[in-house]
mmCIF file of C-alpha atoms in Angstrom:
data_model
loop_
_atom_site.group_PDB
_atom_site.id
_atom_site.type_symbol
_atom_site.label_atom_id
_atom_site.label_comp_id
_atom_site.label_asym_id
_atom_site.label_seq_id
_atom_site.Cartn_x
_atom_site.Cartn_y
_atom_site.Cartn_z
ATOM 1 C CA MET D 236 38.621 11.047 -22.612
ATOM 2 C CA ILE D 237 38.886 8.743 -25.269
ATOM 3 C CA THR D 238 40.353 11.349 -27.650
ATOM 4 C CA THR D 239 42.645 12.680 -25.368
ATOM 5 C CA THR D 240 44.328 9.485 -24.841
ATOM 6 C CA LYS D 241 44.305 8.906 -28.515
ATOM 7 C CA GLN D 242 46.229 12.378 -28.901
ATOM 8 C CA ARG D 243 48.677 11.618 -26.148
ATOM 9 C CA ILE D 244 49.605 8.495 -28.041
ATOM 10 C CA HIS D 245 49.990 10.335 -31.056
ATOM 11 C CA ALA D 246 51.851 12.990 -29.594
ATOM 12 C CA PHE D 247 54.108 10.192 -27.993
ATOM 13 C CA LEU D 248 54.775 8.762 -31.170
ATOM 14 C CA GLN D 249 55.696 11.903 -32.906
ATOM 15 C CA MET D 250 58.162 12.633 -30.005
ATOM 16 C CA HIS D 251 59.830 9.726 -31.024
ATOM 17 C CA GLY D 252 59.881 10.392 -34.672
ATOM 18 C CA ILE D 253 57.463 7.460 -35.304
ATOM 19 C CA ARG D 254 54.952 7.595 -38.051
ATOM 20 C CA TYR D 255 51.870 5.011 -39.215
ATOM 21 C CA GLU D 256 51.973 5.060 -42.955
ATOM 22 C CA LYS D 257 50.172 2.245 -43.854
ATOM 23 C CA GLY D 258 46.575 3.317 -43.322
ATOM 24 C CA LYS D 259 44.172 5.125 -41.042
ATOM 25 C CA ALA D 260 44.841 5.447 -37.538
ATOM 26 C CA TRP D 261 43.012 3.482 -34.881
ATOM 27 C CA THR D 262 42.037 0.303 -36.888
ATOM 28 C CA LYS D 263 42.588 -2.989 -35.908
ATOM 29 C CA THR D 264 46.007 -3.243 -38.008
ATOM 30 C CA HIS D 265 47.122 0.218 -36.352
ATOM 31 C CA ARG D 266 46.572 -1.482 -32.713
ATOM 32 C CA VAL D 267 48.905 -4.628 -34.014
ATOM 33 C CA TRP D 268 51.427 -2.280 -35.310
ATOM 34 C CA LEU D 269 51.341 -0.124 -32.260
ATOM 35 C CA SER D 270 51.638 -3.204 -30.010
ATOM 36 C CA SER D 271 54.532 -4.358 -32.149
ATOM 37 C CA LEU D 272 56.942 -1.525 -31.894
ATOM 38 C CA SER D 273 60.366 -1.946 -30.545
ATOM 39 C CA LEU D 274 61.167 0.742 -27.854
ATOM 40 C CA SER D 275 63.303 0.912 -24.874
ATOM 41 C CA ASP D 276 61.521 -0.448 -21.780
ATOM 42 C CA ILE D 277 60.621 2.712 -20.399
ATOM 43 C CA ASP D 278 58.955 4.336 -23.746
ATOM 44 C CA HIS D 279 57.412 0.768 -24.138
ATOM 45 C CA LEU D 280 56.058 0.568 -20.614
ATOM 46 C CA THR D 281 54.694 4.248 -21.484
ATOM 47 C CA LEU D 282 53.376 3.046 -24.554
ATOM 48 C CA HIS D 283 51.497 0.054 -23.284
ATOM 49 C CA THR D 284 50.010 1.842 -20.291
ATOM 50 C CA TYR D 285 48.575 4.599 -22.918
ATOM 51 C CA LEU D 286 47.280 1.790 -24.839
ATOM 52 C CA ASN D 287 45.649 -0.199 -21.803
ATOM 53 C CA GLN D 288 43.933 3.150 -20.639
ATOM 54 C CA LEU D 289 42.721 3.391 -24.127
ATOM 55 C CA THR D 290 41.416 0.078 -23.969
ATOM 56 C CA GLN D 291 39.891 0.446 -20.765
ATOM 57 C CA LEU D 292 37.661 3.746 -21.576
ATOM 58 C CA GLU D 293 36.585 2.158 -24.611
ATOM 59 C CA GLN D 294 35.270 -0.642 -22.675
ATOM 60 C CA GLU D 295 33.528 1.632 -20.424
ATOM 61 C CA VAL D 296 32.170 3.550 -23.114
ATOM 62 C CA GLU D 297 30.624 0.200 -24.105
ATOM 63 C CA ARG D 298 29.471 -0.575 -21.154
ATOM 64 C CA LEU D 299 27.570 2.430 -20.483
ATOM 65 C CA GLU D 300 26.158 2.784 -24.156
ATOM 66 C CA HIS D 301 24.874 -0.624 -23.496
ATOM 67 C CA GLU D 302 23.200 0.465 -20.303
ATOM 68 C CA LEU D 303 21.832 3.676 -21.969
ATOM 69 C CA ALA D 304 20.505 1.376 -24.620
ATOM 70 C CA LYS D 305 18.225 -0.400 -22.145
ATOM 71 C CA ILE D 306 16.954 2.623 -20.713
ATOM 72 C CA ALA D 307 16.133 3.936 -24.189
ATOM 73 C CA GLU D 308 13.733 0.989 -24.163
ATOM 74 C CA GLN D 309 11.793 1.902 -21.344
ATOM 75 C CA GLU D 310 8.346 3.289 -21.862
ATOM 76 C CA ARG D 311 8.949 6.592 -21.059
ATOM 77 C CA TYR D 312 11.714 7.117 -23.777
ATOM 78 C CA ALA D 313 11.154 4.349 -26.422
ATOM 79 C CA ILE D 314 8.911 6.599 -28.850
ATOM 80 C CA PRO D 315 10.633 10.315 -28.312
ATOM 81 C CA VAL D 316 14.226 8.211 -28.875
ATOM 82 C CA LYS D 317 12.595 6.416 -32.103
ATOM 83 C CA VAL D 318 11.453 9.656 -33.331
ATOM 84 C CA LEU D 319 14.581 11.689 -32.840
ATOM 85 C CA MET D 320 16.793 8.712 -34.401
ATOM 86 C CA ALA D 321 14.850 9.244 -37.270
ATOM 87 C CA PHE D 322 16.601 12.074 -38.137
ATOM 88 C CA ARG D 323 20.359 12.027 -39.843
ATOM 89 C CA GLY D 324 23.190 12.720 -37.164
ATOM 90 C CA ILE D 325 21.017 11.566 -34.032
ATOM 91 C CA SER D 326 22.182 8.344 -32.628
ATOM 92 C CA LEU D 327 21.193 6.608 -29.432
ATOM 93 C CA ILE D 328 23.477 9.129 -27.397
ATOM 94 C CA THR D 329 22.532 12.171 -28.955
ATOM 95 C CA ALA D 330 18.784 11.364 -28.833
ATOM 96 C CA LEU D 331 19.031 10.626 -24.862
ATOM 97 C CA THR D 332 21.220 13.763 -24.399
ATOM 98 C CA ILE D 333 18.365 15.557 -25.685
ATOM 99 C CA LEU D 334 15.574 14.118 -23.614
ATOM 100 C CA PHE D 335 17.608 14.016 -20.729
ATOM 101 C CA GLU D 336 18.779 17.777 -20.660
ATOM 102 C CA LEU D 337 15.518 19.050 -21.678
ATOM 103 C CA GLY D 338 12.834 17.179 -20.121
ATOM 104 C CA ASP D 339 9.198 17.431 -21.049
ATOM 105 C CA LEU D 340 9.521 18.770 -24.785
ATOM 106 C CA ARG D 341 5.862 19.703 -24.340
ATOM 107 C CA ARG D 342 6.724 22.618 -21.889
ATOM 108 C CA PHE D 343 7.624 24.454 -25.269
ATOM 109 C CA PRO D 344 4.330 25.088 -26.999
ATOM 110 C CA HIS D 345 6.319 26.281 -30.270
ATOM 111 C CA PRO D 346 9.576 25.043 -31.740
ATOM 112 C CA HIS D 347 10.712 28.929 -31.324
ATOM 113 C CA ASP D 348 10.565 28.808 -27.718
ATOM 114 C CA LEU D 349 12.800 25.749 -27.656
ATOM 115 C CA ILE D 350 15.275 27.568 -29.909
ATOM 116 C CA SER D 351 15.282 30.356 -28.010
ATOM 117 C CA SER D 352 15.823 28.587 -24.729
ATOM 118 C CA LEU D 353 18.538 27.416 -26.164
ATOM 119 C CA GLY D 354 20.103 30.089 -27.498
ATOM 120 C CA LEU D 355 20.003 29.121 -31.124
ATOM 121 C CA VAL D 356 18.903 32.489 -32.430
ATOM 122 C CA PRO D 357 21.053 35.468 -33.501
ATOM 123 C CA ILE D 358 21.496 38.581 -31.530
ATOM 124 C CA GLU D 359 20.073 41.550 -33.007
ATOM 125 C CA HIS D 360 20.252 45.022 -32.184
ATOM 126 C CA SER D 361 17.302 47.194 -33.152
ATOM 127 C CA SER D 362 17.200 51.195 -33.237
ATOM 128 C CA GLY D 363 14.561 52.980 -35.415
ATOM 129 C CA GLY D 364 14.525 51.687 -38.910
ATOM 130 C CA SER D 365 18.174 49.650 -38.368
ATOM 131 C CA THR D 366 18.555 45.953 -37.360
ATOM 132 C CA LYS D 367 21.609 44.449 -36.795
ATOM 133 C CA ARG D 368 22.069 40.706 -36.296
ATOM 134 C CA GLY D 369 25.164 38.806 -35.217
ATOM 135 C CA GLY D 370 25.800 35.331 -34.057
ATOM 136 C CA ILE D 371 23.797 32.829 -31.834
ATOM 137 C CA THR D 372 22.905 33.977 -28.104
ATOM 138 C CA LYS D 373 24.553 31.047 -26.309
ATOM 139 C CA THR D 374 22.171 31.317 -23.569
ATOM 140 C CA GLY D 375 20.418 28.040 -22.152
ATOM 141 C CA ASN D 376 21.474 24.651 -21.758
ATOM 142 C CA VAL D 377 25.109 24.067 -23.608
ATOM 143 C CA HIS D 378 25.116 20.252 -23.682
ATOM 144 C CA VAL D 379 21.939 20.468 -25.867
ATOM 145 C CA ARG D 380 22.716 23.490 -28.050
ATOM 146 C CA LYS D 381 26.387 21.767 -28.928
ATOM 147 C CA VAL D 382 24.485 18.354 -29.664
ATOM 148 C CA LEU D 383 21.986 20.097 -31.922
ATOM 149 C CA VAL D 384 25.055 22.043 -33.882
ATOM 150 C CA SER D 385 26.879 18.844 -34.332
ATOM 151 C CA CYS D 386 23.312 17.308 -35.632
ATOM 152 C CA ALA D 387 23.243 20.495 -37.792
ATOM 153 C CA TRP D 388 26.392 19.817 -39.583
ATOM 154 C CA LYS D 389 25.105 16.300 -41.006
ATOM 155 C CA TYR D 390 22.095 18.071 -42.918
ATOM 156 C CA MET D 391 24.911 20.276 -44.624
ATOM 157 C CA LYS D 392 25.937 17.069 -46.500
ATOM 158 C CA GLN D 393 24.346 15.709 -49.687
ATOM 159 C CA PRO D 394 21.352 13.698 -48.096
ATOM 160 C CA ARG D 395 21.813 10.050 -48.166
ATOM 161 C CA CYS D 396 19.785 7.208 -46.508
ATOM 162 C CA SER D 397 22.502 4.822 -44.924
ATOM 163 C CA PRO D 398 21.180 0.821 -43.987
ATOM 164 C CA THR D 399 21.329 1.893 -40.086
ATOM 165 C CA LEU D 400 19.326 5.258 -40.810
ATOM 166 C CA HIS D 401 16.786 3.197 -43.249
ATOM 167 C CA LYS D 402 16.445 0.598 -40.233
ATOM 168 C CA ARG D 403 15.865 3.715 -37.605
ATOM 169 C CA GLN D 404 13.096 5.300 -40.174
ATOM 170 C CA GLU D 405 11.173 1.892 -40.328
ATOM 171 C CA SER D 406 10.185 2.321 -36.628
ATOM 172 C CA VAL D 407 8.557 5.601 -37.050
ATOM 173 C CA SER D 408 5.525 7.099 -38.869
ATOM 174 C CA GLY D 409 5.718 8.469 -42.247
ATOM 175 C CA GLU D 410 5.263 11.923 -41.126
ATOM 176 C CA VAL D 411 8.165 11.687 -39.079
ATOM 177 C CA VAL D 412 9.980 10.649 -41.721
ATOM 178 C CA SER D 413 9.018 13.431 -44.096
ATOM 179 C CA LEU D 414 10.003 15.760 -41.448
ATOM 180 C CA SER D 415 13.412 14.463 -41.161
ATOM 181 C CA TRP D 416 14.106 14.765 -44.836
ATOM 182 C CA LYS D 417 12.716 18.374 -45.044
ATOM 183 C CA ALA D 418 15.009 19.200 -42.026
#
């Protein structure tokens, strides 16, 4: 919803021929600029309605993230969340999504079983001596698959240890950190 609202604001500005050229959008400076635009009464009301909606959505997301952080501290989730967050591209929300959607990971005796259940293995058509492989099967849990694919994109970039990631990796074993860099 936040992205949709930002797109709506951007489209509204484009419709009126208004462009922000002083830097990146959605910074504090950009928001001040948005609030200071001179528009007709109805356009001013429309823009401020969109901006208020955006502020409310951001506050709600912040509140939910705070609540989820409390849940992640519970004994049941604390260690798995810390382990998952030691990997690049996995934040609190991503770790909790994986844990909530998959449940007990011990039900997958081998990592291949987990990957298969999420539809992250290629389609294969085999007949006689020929084998043809296609894209991933896309079966199983859509939410986890999307989250994991998004995380995998982080591993396509040059590996770096940001201060945030370094702090998260301090709270887990060396074996987990080693696996995160091996990935």
